[in-house]
Amino acid sequence: MMKKTFKRGVHPLHSQHGGKAPTRNLETREYVSDTVIISMAMNIGAPATPCVKKGDQVLMGQVIGNANGFVSVPVHASVSGEVIAVDKIPYLGNEPVMAVTIKNDFADTWCELKPLGNVEQVDPSLIIPAIRDAGITGMGGASFPTHVKLTFKEGAKCDTILVNGAECETHLTADHRLMLENGRRIVDGLRAAMRATGVEKGIIAIEDNKPDAIQAMKKAAEGRQGVYIQALRTKYPQGGEKQLIEAVTGRQVPAGKLPLDCGVVVLNTGTCAAIADAIIDGKPLISRITTVTGCVRTPSNLKLRIGTIVEDAIGACGGFSQEPGKIFFGGAMTGICIPNIYVPMAKSTNGIVVLNEKEGKSKEESPCIRCGRCVAACPIGLNPYLIKVAADKSDFEAADKLHVNDCMLCGSCAYACPSRRWLTPSFKFAKDKLAAQAKAKGGAK
Amino acid sequence: MNLRLSTAPHVHHPVTTQRLMLFVIIALLPAAAAGVYAFGLPALLVLCISMASAVLSEFLWQKIARKPVRINDFSALVTGLILGLNLPATAPWWLAMIGSAFAVIIVKQLFGGLGDNFLNPAMAARAVLLASWPVHMTNYVAPTFFDSSIDAVATATPLVKPGTQLMDLFLGNIPGTIGEVSKAAILIGFLFLLITKTIQWQIPVVMVGSVALFSWMFGADPLAAILSGGVLFGAVFMATDYVTNPMTPWGQAIYAFGIGLIVSLIRQFGAYPEGVTYGILLMNIATPLIDRFLPRKIYGHQKEAKKA
């Protein structure tokens, strides 16, 4: 089979296990913590509204936050026990978010579940509402509500559902383990999504640094209607939605549009497995696999209840092995730093990576030598060195003309830069400024 | 516990500006060694003076201008070494010194320092020296190979004369500047730069190909044209200067092709015997234009996006 890939890109940390954590051969183990803090703002769109109060007894899987409108999903209790707080907590962004804290009684008593049965036999019209009710959001990092993605607008034509098993980020092996250990669930979830939307073709795309996962998924997909496995040549950011579509189908998502505009929907492997759990067992999304690695004693893939506090997850991995200098959710290329170890992980937290003092230090910028490595790295085809000049001068109009808004902040240019220029941070700043300007303009009208 | 917060990415490719410059210096060493072997201790002296004065000029300028001193990025050392390799072994000490100071202060620092100069510093300095002291700059002697029985013979031009053997051209048994004589040594350096991914193949290969093509079209021997003068040295070490060549592979190909054309035109129809210096400098000037007007395909844009 021919391996496919996209244009340009980089190979981050290629020399260290191909950029992967030492966890790729370790079986996932379950860890349940004493307390969970479940954020109400785990999805893109409107946050949920808490519907329990302090002192309530809740069952596992019970709704504790109601969805607000279409682009929103309900939130469920990930353990059974007593609600000990419903309050705002500081989180990753600037604004505090509403969260429900539950003290675990370790009974794991499920609330009443409504399974729909075999994904091949269930009434297709019931699938999307069930996905919504299970609180499923994109589990690769973006947290976009999955039912919204699968609800096509009038006239939209989709011919392929892609399952993103690229896992191109450094350190992370959560999707890898899921494919090895629970491949059938991924295929079931994909089939459910295909039947719900009437799409005939489903392709599970996996990078060739996971040959065992490719084999496992091929086996899992045997005899399933319209499901194909595609091997990809390993390169970052292959798991970016746009790059994955380019690699597998050769199509490009039009600028400023959605994948659906070129006839494709992309789902993460974890999302597919969650869909299968929701349809077959009626279980909402209350746990996920998270890779905990870096400076921890026993790096592991943990199956964590949503809302597990970072401190507990690290404790489950034997604690820190060195003085931590930086901790982030996700891989090293796009990971979001956490301010302290008392924040909880969320539905999209695929990794918790701890860097030591030295690794965590920010590098000093030196002058651009126009070596062209950023240009050769940019998967979009931008000129990062020029955008950086514009952004540094706060000339956001010029940055806009240089297509900074097409930048998806993958970090490839900043990774490749020998002068350690802060390219991606500048572009994020410029994009935020432009978005704020556009919003202000829209408001003035 | 004091956790740092920063925007991604949190890792970097191990290569740094300093390491790239160091790779260039290592790649230049075979050519420098061959030059010293061919022309003896005077060549070594020229190289040392030009390197020392380049680094010193950068240091002094940055001190006087109250800028952060960045001599440890080795870029001035590279400039000094390349300029030295572009001088004849007979060059007087002050020639090397003036050249290096001009390269670093006038061509590089006055335009904003590393990365902001639009001309290759060593090339521009060589052009100025060539125009100001043409006699000193073209006082080429035949290689002595530390053999005292051979007299240092002054010869008129480094370009190929009838009767010169191609093998002599390749191995460096010809008069010329310190760095350009041994093509074998230059190729070793080229291989090193390719293996370490310091440079890509496009510029040297296209430039040499373009010189061969146009020499052949103008009726000269293409192989002799490549092996004589500074074509190979310029293609590997000077045209590939990051700062002054285009950013995209296609842009670099156009740039290198243009250098080959200009070199051939000057050699064939111009008053100067050698055209590599001016070929590179003229295409340095064209670089911003190439970067600006060469259309690029941006993901998700139907038409080739026009650049601002």
CSV table of N, CA, C and O in Angstrom, one decimal, chain A residues 295-379:
chain,number,residue,atom,x,y,z
A,295,CYS,N,9.1,14.1,33.0
A,295,CYS,CA,9.9,13.8,34.3
A,295,CYS,C,8.9,13.3,35.3
A,295,CYS,O,8.7,13.9,36.4
A,296,VAL,N,8.4,12.1,35.1
A,296,VAL,CA,7.6,11.4,36.1
A,296,VAL,C,8.3,10.0,36.2
A,296,VAL,O,8.9,9.5,35.3
A,297,ARG,N,8.2,9.4,37.4
A,297,ARG,CA,8.9,8.2,37.7
A,297,ARG,C,8.6,7.0,36.7
A,297,ARG,O,9.4,6.4,36.2
A,298,THR,N,7.2,6.8,36.6
A,298,THR,CA,6.8,5.7,35.7
A,298,THR,C,5.9,6.3,34.7
A,298,THR,O,4.6,6.3,34.9
A,299,PRO,N,6.4,6.8,33.5
A,299,PRO,CA,5.5,7.3,32.5
A,299,PRO,C,4.5,6.2,32.1
A,299,PRO,O,4.8,5.0,32.0
A,300,SER,N,3.2,6.6,31.9
A,300,SER,CA,2.2,5.7,31.7
A,300,SER,C,1.1,6.2,30.8
A,300,SER,O,1.0,7.4,30.7
A,301,ASN,N,0.3,5.3,30.2
A,301,ASN,CA,-1.0,5.7,29.6
A,301,ASN,C,-2.0,5.3,30.6
A,301,ASN,O,-2.2,4.2,31.0
A,302,LEU,N,-2.7,6.4,31.2
A,302,LEU,CA,-3.7,6.2,32.2
A,302,LEU,C,-5.1,6.3,31.6
A,302,LEU,O,-5.3,7.2,30.8
A,303,LYS,N,-6.0,5.4,32.0
A,303,LYS,CA,-7.4,5.7,31.7
A,303,LYS,C,-7.9,6.5,32.9
A,303,LYS,O,-8.0,5.9,34.0
A,304,LEU,N,-8.2,7.8,32.7
A,304,LEU,CA,-8.5,8.7,33.7
A,304,LEU,C,-10.0,9.0,33.6
A,304,LEU,O,-10.6,9.2,32.6
A,305,ARG,N,-10.6,9.2,34.8
A,305,ARG,CA,-12.0,9.8,34.8
A,305,ARG,C,-11.8,11.3,34.5
A,305,ARG,O,-10.9,11.9,35.0
A,306,ILE,N,-12.8,11.8,33.7
A,306,ILE,CA,-12.7,13.2,33.4
A,306,ILE,C,-12.8,14.0,34.7
A,306,ILE,O,-13.6,13.8,35.5
A,307,GLY,N,-11.9,15.0,34.8
A,307,GLY,CA,-11.9,15.8,36.0
A,307,GLY,C,-10.8,15.4,37.0
A,307,GLY,O,-10.7,16.0,38.1
A,308,THR,N,-10.0,14.4,36.6
A,308,THR,CA,-8.9,14.0,37.5
A,308,THR,C,-7.9,15.2,37.6
A,308,THR,O,-7.5,15.8,36.6
A,309,ILE,N,-7.5,15.4,38.8
A,309,ILE,CA,-6.5,16.5,39.0
A,309,ILE,C,-5.1,16.1,38.6
A,309,ILE,O,-4.7,15.0,38.9
A,310,VAL,N,-4.4,17.0,38.0
A,310,VAL,CA,-3.1,16.7,37.5
A,310,VAL,C,-2.2,16.1,38.6
A,310,VAL,O,-1.5,15.1,38.4
A,311,GLU,N,-2.2,16.7,39.8
A,311,GLU,CA,-1.4,16.2,40.9
A,311,GLU,C,-1.7,14.7,41.1
A,311,GLU,O,-0.7,13.9,41.3
A,312,ASP,N,-2.9,14.3,41.1
A,312,ASP,CA,-3.3,12.9,41.3
A,312,ASP,C,-2.7,12.0,40.2
A,312,ASP,O,-2.2,10.9,40.4
A,313,ALA,N,-2.9,12.5,38.9
A,313,ALA,CA,-2.4,11.7,37.8
A,313,ALA,C,-0.9,11.5,37.8
A,313,ALA,O,-0.4,10.5,37.5
A,314,ILE,N,-0.2,12.6,38.2
A,314,ILE,CA,1.2,12.5,38.3
A,314,ILE,C,1.6,11.5,39.5
A,314,ILE,O,2.5,10.7,39.4
A,315,GLY,N,0.8,11.6,40.6
A,315,GLY,CA,1.0,10.7,41.7
A,315,GLY,C,0.9,9.3,41.3
A,315,GLY,O,1.6,8.4,41.7
A,316,ALA,N,-0.1,9.0,40.4
A,316,ALA,CA,-0.3,7.7,39.9
A,316,ALA,C,0.8,7.2,39.1
A,316,ALA,O,0.9,6.0,38.8
A,317,CYS,N,1.7,8.1,38.6
A,317,CYS,CA,2.8,7.7,37.8
A,317,CYS,C,4.1,7.8,38.7
A,317,CYS,O,5.2,8.0,38.2
A,318,GLY,N,4.0,7.7,40.0
A,318,GLY,CA,5.1,7.7,40.9
A,318,GLY,C,5.7,9.1,41.2
A,318,GLY,O,6.7,9.1,41.8
A,319,GLY,N,5.0,10.1,40.8
A,319,GLY,CA,5.4,11.4,41.2
A,319,GLY,C,6.5,11.9,40.2
A,319,GLY,O,6.9,11.2,39.3
A,320,PHE,N,7.0,13.2,40.5
A,320,PHE,CA,8.0,13.8,39.7
A,320,PHE,C,9.4,13.0,39.8
A,320,PHE,O,9.7,12.7,41.0
A,321,SER,N,10.1,12.9,38.8
A,321,SER,CA,11.4,12.3,38.9
A,321,SER,C,12.5,13.4,39.0
A,321,SER,O,13.6,13.2,39.4
A,322,GLN,N,12.1,14.6,38.5
A,322,GLN,CA,13.0,15.8,38.6
A,322,GLN,C,12.2,17.0,39.0
A,322,GLN,O,11.0,16.9,38.8
A,323,GLU,N,12.8,18.0,39.4
A,323,GLU,CA,12.1,19.3,39.6
A,323,GLU,C,11.5,19.8,38.3
A,323,GLU,O,12.1,20.0,37.4
A,324,PRO,N,10.1,19.9,38.3
A,324,PRO,CA,9.5,20.3,37.1
A,324,PRO,C,9.7,21.7,36.8
A,324,PRO,O,9.7,22.6,37.7
A,325,GLY,N,9.8,22.0,35.5
A,325,GLY,CA,10.0,23.4,35.1
A,325,GLY,C,8.8,23.9,34.3
A,325,GLY,O,8.6,25.1,34.2
A,326,LYS,N,8.1,23.0,33.7
A,326,LYS,CA,7.0,23.3,32.8
A,326,LYS,C,6.1,22.1,32.7
A,326,LYS,O,6.6,21.0,32.5
A,327,ILE,N,4.8,22.2,32.8
A,327,ILE,CA,3.9,21.1,32.5
A,327,ILE,C,2.9,21.6,31.5
A,327,ILE,O,2.4,22.7,31.6
A,328,PHE,N,2.6,20.7,30.5
A,328,PHE,CA,1.5,21.1,29.6
A,328,PHE,C,0.6,20.0,29.3
A,328,PHE,O,1.0,18.8,29.4
A,329,PHE,N,-0.6,20.3,28.9
A,329,PHE,CA,-1.6,19.4,28.3
A,329,PHE,C,-1.3,19.2,26.9
A,329,PHE,O,-1.3,20.2,26.1
A,330,GLY,N,-1.2,18.0,26.4
A,330,GLY,CA,-1.0,17.8,25.0
A,330,GLY,C,0.5,17.5,24.7
A,330,GLY,O,1.3,17.3,25.6
A,331,GLY,N,0.9,17.5,23.4
A,331,GLY,CA,2.2,17.3,23.0
A,331,GLY,C,3.1,18.5,23.1
A,331,GLY,O,2.6,19.6,23.4
A,332,ALA,N,4.4,18.4,22.8
A,332,ALA,CA,5.3,19.5,22.9
A,332,ALA,C,5.1,20.6,21.8
A,332,ALA,O,5.6,21.7,22.0
A,333,MET,N,4.5,20.2,20.7
A,333,MET,CA,4.4,21.2,19.6
A,333,MET,C,3.2,22.2,19.8
A,333,MET,O,3.3,23.3,19.4
A,334,THR,N,2.1,21.7,20.4
A,334,THR,CA,1.0,22.6,20.6
A,334,THR,C,0.4,22.6,22.0
A,334,THR,O,-0.6,23.2,22.3
A,335,GLY,N,1.1,21.9,22.9
A,335,GLY,CA,0.6,21.8,24.3
A,335,GLY,C,0.3,23.1,25.0
A,335,GLY,O,1.0,24.1,24.7
A,336,ILE,N,-0.7,23.1,25.8
A,336,ILE,CA,-1.0,24.3,26.6
A,336,ILE,C,-0.5,24.2,28.0
A,336,ILE,O,-0.8,23.2,28.7
A,337,CYS,N,0.3,25.2,28.4
A,337,CYS,CA,0.9,25.1,29.8
A,337,CYS,C,-0.2,25.2,30.9
A,337,CYS,O,-1.2,26.0,30.7
A,338,ILE,N,0.0,24.5,31.9
A,338,ILE,CA,-0.9,24.7,33.1
A,338,ILE,C,-0.1,25.4,34.2
A,338,ILE,O,1.1,25.3,34.3
A,339,PRO,N,-0.9,26.3,34.9
A,339,PRO,CA,-0.2,27.2,35.9
A,339,PRO,C,0.2,26.5,37.1
A,339,PRO,O,1.1,26.9,37.8
A,340,ASN,N,-0.5,25.4,37.5
A,340,ASN,CA,-0.2,24.7,38.7
A,340,ASN,C,-0.7,23.3,38.6
A,340,ASN,O,-1.4,23.0,37.6
A,341,ILE,N,-0.3,22.4,39.6
A,341,ILE,CA,-0.7,21.0,39.4
A,341,ILE,C,-2.1,20.7,40.0
A,341,ILE,O,-2.5,19.5,40.1
A,342,TYR,N,-2.8,21.7,40.4
A,342,TYR,CA,-4.1,21.5,41.0
A,342,TYR,C,-5.3,21.7,40.0
A,342,TYR,O,-6.4,21.6,40.4
A,343,VAL,N,-5.0,21.8,38.7
A,343,VAL,CA,-6.0,22.0,37.7
A,343,VAL,C,-6.4,20.6,37.3
A,343,VAL,O,-5.6,19.6,37.3
A,344,PRO,N,-7.7,20.4,36.9
A,344,PRO,CA,-8.1,19.1,36.4
A,344,PRO,C,-8.0,18.9,34.9
A,344,PRO,O,-7.9,19.9,34.2
A,345,MET,N,-7.8,17.6,34.5
A,345,MET,CA,-7.8,17.4,33.1
A,345,MET,C,-9.2,17.4,32.5
A,345,MET,O,-10.1,17.3,33.3
A,346,ALA,N,-9.3,17.5,31.2
A,346,ALA,CA,-10.6,17.6,30.6
A,346,ALA,C,-10.8,16.5,29.5
A,346,ALA,O,-10.0,15.7,29.3
A,347,LYS,N,-11.9,16.6,28.8
A,347,LYS,CA,-12.2,15.6,27.8
A,347,LYS,C,-11.2,15.5,26.7
A,347,LYS,O,-11.0,14.5,26.1
A,348,SER,N,-10.5,16.7,26.4
A,348,SER,CA,-9.6,16.7,25.3
A,348,SER,C,-8.2,16.5,25.8
A,348,SER,O,-7.3,16.7,25.0
A,349,THR,N,-7.9,16.3,27.1
A,349,THR,CA,-6.6,16.2,27.5
A,349,THR,C,-6.0,14.8,27.2
A,349,THR,O,-6.2,13.8,27.8
A,350,ASN,N,-5.2,14.8,26.0
A,350,ASN,CA,-4.6,13.5,25.6
A,350,ASN,C,-3.3,13.3,26.2
A,350,ASN,O,-2.7,12.2,26.0
A,351,GLY,N,-2.7,14.3,26.8
A,351,GLY,CA,-1.4,14.1,27.4
A,351,GLY,C,-1.1,15.1,28.5
A,351,GLY,O,-1.6,16.2,28.5
A,352,ILE,N,-0.3,14.6,29.5
A,352,ILE,CA,0.2,15.5,30.5
A,352,ILE,C,1.7,15.3,30.5
A,352,ILE,O,2.2,14.3,30.8
A,353,VAL,N,2.4,16.4,30.0
A,353,VAL,CA,3.9,16.2,29.9
A,353,VAL,C,4.6,17.1,30.8
A,353,VAL,O,4.3,18.3,30.9
A,354,VAL,N,5.6,16.6,31.5
A,354,VAL,CA,6.3,17.3,32.5
A,354,VAL,C,7.7,17.6,31.9
A,354,VAL,O,8.4,16.6,31.6
A,355,LEU,N,8.2,18.8,31.8
A,355,LEU,CA,9.5,19.1,31.4
A,355,LEU,C,10.3,19.5,32.6
A,355,LEU,O,9.8,20.1,33.6
A,356,ASN,N,11.6,19.2,32.7
A,356,ASN,CA,12.4,19.6,33.8
A,356,ASN,C,12.8,21.1,33.7
A,356,ASN,O,12.5,21.7,32.7
A,357,GLU,N,13.5,21.6,34.7
A,357,GLU,CA,13.9,23.0,34.7
A,357,GLU,C,14.6,23.4,33.4
A,357,GLU,O,14.3,24.5,32.8
A,358,LYS,N,15.5,22.6,33.0
A,358,LYS,CA,16.4,23.0,31.8
A,358,LYS,C,15.5,23.0,30.5
A,358,LYS,O,15.5,23.9,29.7
A,359,GLU,N,14.7,21.9,30.4
A,359,GLU,CA,13.9,21.8,29.2
A,359,GLU,C,12.8,22.9,29.1
A,359,GLU,O,12.4,23.3,28.1
A,360,GLY,N,12.4,23.3,30.3
A,360,GLY,CA,11.3,24.2,30.4
A,360,GLY,C,11.7,25.7,30.2
A,360,GLY,O,10.8,26.5,29.9
A,361,LYS,N,13.0,26.0,30.2
A,361,LYS,CA,13.4,27.3,30.0
A,361,LYS,C,13.1,27.8,28.6
A,361,LYS,O,13.3,27.1,27.6
A,362,SER,N,12.7,29.0,28.5
A,362,SER,CA,12.4,29.6,27.1
A,362,SER,C,13.8,30.0,26.5
A,362,SER,O,14.7,30.4,27.2
A,363,LYS,N,13.9,29.8,25.2
A,363,LYS,CA,15.1,30.1,24.5
A,363,LYS,C,15.2,31.6,24.2
A,363,LYS,O,14.2,32.2,23.9
A,364,GLU,N,16.4,32.1,24.2
A,364,GLU,CA,16.6,33.5,23.8
A,364,GLU,C,16.6,33.6,22.3
A,364,GLU,O,17.1,32.9,21.6
A,365,GLU,N,15.9,34.7,21.8
A,365,GLU,CA,15.8,34.9,20.4
A,365,GLU,C,17.1,35.5,19.9
A,365,GLU,O,17.7,36.3,20.6
A,366,SER,N,17.6,35.1,18.7
A,366,SER,CA,18.7,35.8,18.1
A,366,SER,C,18.2,36.3,16.7
A,366,SER,O,17.1,35.9,16.2
A,367,PRO,N,19.0,37.1,16.0
A,367,PRO,CA,18.5,37.7,14.7
A,367,PRO,C,18.1,36.6,13.7
A,367,PRO,O,18.8,35.6,13.6
A,368,CYS,N,17.1,36.9,12.9
A,368,CYS,CA,16.8,36.0,11.8
A,368,CYS,C,17.9,36.0,10.7
A,368,CYS,O,18.4,37.1,10.4
A,369,ILE,N,18.3,34.8,10.3
A,369,ILE,CA,19.4,34.8,9.3
A,369,ILE,C,18.8,34.4,7.9
A,369,ILE,O,19.6,34.0,7.0
A,370,ARG,N,17.5,34.5,7.8
A,370,ARG,CA,16.9,34.2,6.5
A,370,ARG,C,17.3,32.8,5.9
A,370,ARG,O,17.5,32.7,4.8
A,371,CYS,N,17.4,31.8,6.8
A,371,CYS,CA,17.9,30.5,6.3
A,371,CYS,C,16.8,29.8,5.6
A,371,CYS,O,17.1,28.8,4.8
A,372,GLY,N,15.5,30.2,5.7
A,372,GLY,CA,14.4,29.6,5.0
A,372,GLY,C,13.9,28.3,5.6
A,372,GLY,O,13.0,27.7,5.0
A,373,ARG,N,14.3,28.0,6.8
A,373,ARG,CA,13.8,26.7,7.4
A,373,ARG,C,12.4,26.9,7.8
A,373,ARG,O,11.6,25.9,7.7
A,374,CYS,N,11.9,28.1,8.1
A,374,CYS,CA,10.5,28.2,8.5
A,374,CYS,C,9.6,28.1,7.2
A,374,CYS,O,8.6,27.5,7.3
A,375,VAL,N,10.1,28.6,6.1
A,375,VAL,CA,9.4,28.5,4.9
A,375,VAL,C,9.3,27.0,4.5
A,375,VAL,O,8.2,26.6,4.0
A,376,ALA,N,10.4,26.3,4.6
A,376,ALA,CA,10.4,24.9,4.2
A,376,ALA,C,9.6,24.1,5.2
A,376,ALA,O,9.2,22.9,4.8
A,377,ALA,N,9.3,24.6,6.4
A,377,ALA,CA,8.5,23.8,7.4
A,377,ALA,C,7.0,24.0,7.3
A,377,ALA,O,6.2,23.1,7.6
A,378,CYS,N,6.6,25.3,6.9
A,378,CYS,CA,5.2,25.6,7.0
A,378,CYS,C,4.3,24.8,6.2
A,378,CYS,O,4.4,24.8,4.9
A,379,PRO,N,3.4,24.0,6.8
A,379,PRO,CA,2.6,23.1,6.0
A,379,PRO,C,1.5,23.9,5.2
A,379,PRO,O,0.9,23.3,4.3
